[in-house]
Amino acid sequence: MLKNIFVAFLDNPFIASIVISDLFILLFHKPPFIFSLGMFAILIAYCLFLGQKLAIFKI
């Protein structure tokens, strides 16, 4: 499962670098509230994208 996640990161390096930097900014800095809401929305959208791309729980 981790291999699939790493492959998804390597398939989309630009999006992955944006999301990783977004995560570190949210964790280690205190951005303004509206900006942090937008960044959090980007993180959620990327998680939804990865979930759809990987389809870990196929029925």
PDB file of C-alpha atoms in Angstrom:
ATOM      1  CA  MET A   1       0.000   0.000   0.000  1.00  0.00           C
ATOM      2  CA  LEU A   2       2.820   2.426   0.802  1.00  0.00           C
ATOM      3  CA  LYS A   3       4.443   1.577  -2.508  1.00  0.00           C
ATOM      4  CA  ASN A   4       1.282   2.683  -4.336  1.00  0.00           C
ATOM      5  CA  ILE A   5       1.250   5.984  -2.429  1.00  0.00           C
ATOM      6  CA  PHE A   6       4.908   6.661  -3.258  1.00  0.00           C
ATOM      7  CA  VAL A   7       4.267   5.835  -6.914  1.00  0.00           C
ATOM      8  CA  ALA A   8       1.356   8.297  -6.925  1.00  0.00           C
ATOM      9  CA  PHE A   9       3.661  10.965  -5.474  1.00  0.00           C
ATOM     10  CA  LEU A  10       6.265  10.256  -8.141  1.00  0.00           C
ATOM     11  CA  ASP A  11       3.674  10.352 -10.925  1.00  0.00           C
ATOM     12  CA  ASN A  12       2.648  13.901  -9.927  1.00  0.00           C
ATOM     13  CA  PRO A  13       5.800  15.569  -8.550  1.00  0.00           C
ATOM     14  CA  PHE A  14       4.582  19.163  -8.940  1.00  0.00           C
ATOM     15  CA  ILE A  15       1.308  18.573  -7.106  1.00  0.00           C
ATOM     16  CA  ALA A  16       3.051  16.471  -4.456  1.00  0.00           C
ATOM     17  CA  SER A  17       5.646  19.171  -3.748  1.00  0.00           C
ATOM     18  CA  ILE A  18       2.923  21.809  -3.412  1.00  0.00           C
ATOM     19  CA  VAL A  19       0.966  19.632  -0.986  1.00  0.00           C
ATOM     20  CA  ILE A  20       4.015  18.708   1.105  1.00  0.00           C
ATOM     21  CA  SER A  21       5.089  22.347   1.400  1.00  0.00           C
ATOM     22  CA  ASP A  22       1.474  23.286   2.200  1.00  0.00           C
ATOM     23  CA  LEU A  23       1.399  20.709   4.989  1.00  0.00           C
ATOM     24  CA  PHE A  24       4.663  21.967   6.526  1.00  0.00           C
ATOM     25  CA  ILE A  25       3.488  25.587   6.378  1.00  0.00           C
ATOM     26  CA  LEU A  26       0.283  24.640   8.177  1.00  0.00           C
ATOM     27  CA  LEU A  27       2.152  22.595  10.787  1.00  0.00           C
ATOM     28  CA  PHE A  28       5.053  24.902  11.618  1.00  0.00           C
ATOM     29  CA  HIS A  29       3.790  28.429  10.876  1.00  0.00           C
ATOM     30  CA  LYS A  30       0.731  30.366  11.898  1.00  0.00           C
ATOM     31  CA  PRO A  31      -0.783  31.652   8.629  1.00  0.00           C
ATOM     32  CA  PRO A  32      -3.805  33.982   8.655  1.00  0.00           C
ATOM     33  CA  PHE A  33      -7.133  32.230   9.185  1.00  0.00           C
ATOM     34  CA  ILE A  34      -8.562  32.690   5.669  1.00  0.00           C
ATOM     35  CA  PHE A  35      -5.275  31.604   4.081  1.00  0.00           C
ATOM     36  CA  SER A  36      -5.089  28.527   6.309  1.00  0.00           C
ATOM     37  CA  LEU A  37      -8.654  27.570   5.339  1.00  0.00           C
ATOM     38  CA  GLY A  38      -7.688  27.703   1.673  1.00  0.00           C
ATOM     39  CA  MET A  39      -4.558  25.663   2.286  1.00  0.00           C
ATOM     40  CA  PHE A  40      -6.544  23.109   4.280  1.00  0.00           C
ATOM     41  CA  ALA A  41      -9.046  22.853   1.418  1.00  0.00           C
ATOM     42  CA  ILE A  42      -6.154  22.144  -0.966  1.00  0.00           C
ATOM     43  CA  LEU A  43      -4.920  19.357   1.329  1.00  0.00           C
ATOM     44  CA  ILE A  44      -8.372  17.785   1.481  1.00  0.00           C
ATOM     45  CA  ALA A  45      -8.751  18.007  -2.303  1.00  0.00           C
ATOM     46  CA  TYR A  46      -5.388  16.294  -2.793  1.00  0.00           C
ATOM     47  CA  CYS A  47      -6.345  13.547  -0.332  1.00  0.00           C
ATOM     48  CA  LEU A  48      -9.545  12.978  -2.301  1.00  0.00           C
ATOM     49  CA  PHE A  49      -7.505  12.892  -5.528  1.00  0.00           C
ATOM     50  CA  LEU A  50      -5.126  10.295  -4.084  1.00  0.00           C
ATOM     51  CA  GLY A  51      -8.005   8.203  -2.766  1.00  0.00           C
ATOM     52  CA  GLN A  52      -9.625   8.176  -6.172  1.00  0.00           C
ATOM     53  CA  LYS A  53      -6.359   7.488  -7.997  1.00  0.00           C
ATOM     54  CA  LEU A  54      -5.195   4.683  -5.713  1.00  0.00           C
ATOM     55  CA  ALA A  55      -8.600   3.037  -5.066  1.00  0.00           C
ATOM     56  CA  ILE A  56      -7.180   1.106  -2.121  1.00  0.00           C
ATOM     57  CA  PHE A  57     -10.551  -0.278  -1.021  1.00  0.00           C
ATOM     58  CA  LYS A  58     -11.935  -1.725  -4.233  1.00  0.00           C
ATOM     59  CA  ILE A  59     -15.299  -3.446  -3.939  1.00  0.00           C
TER      60      ILE A  59
END
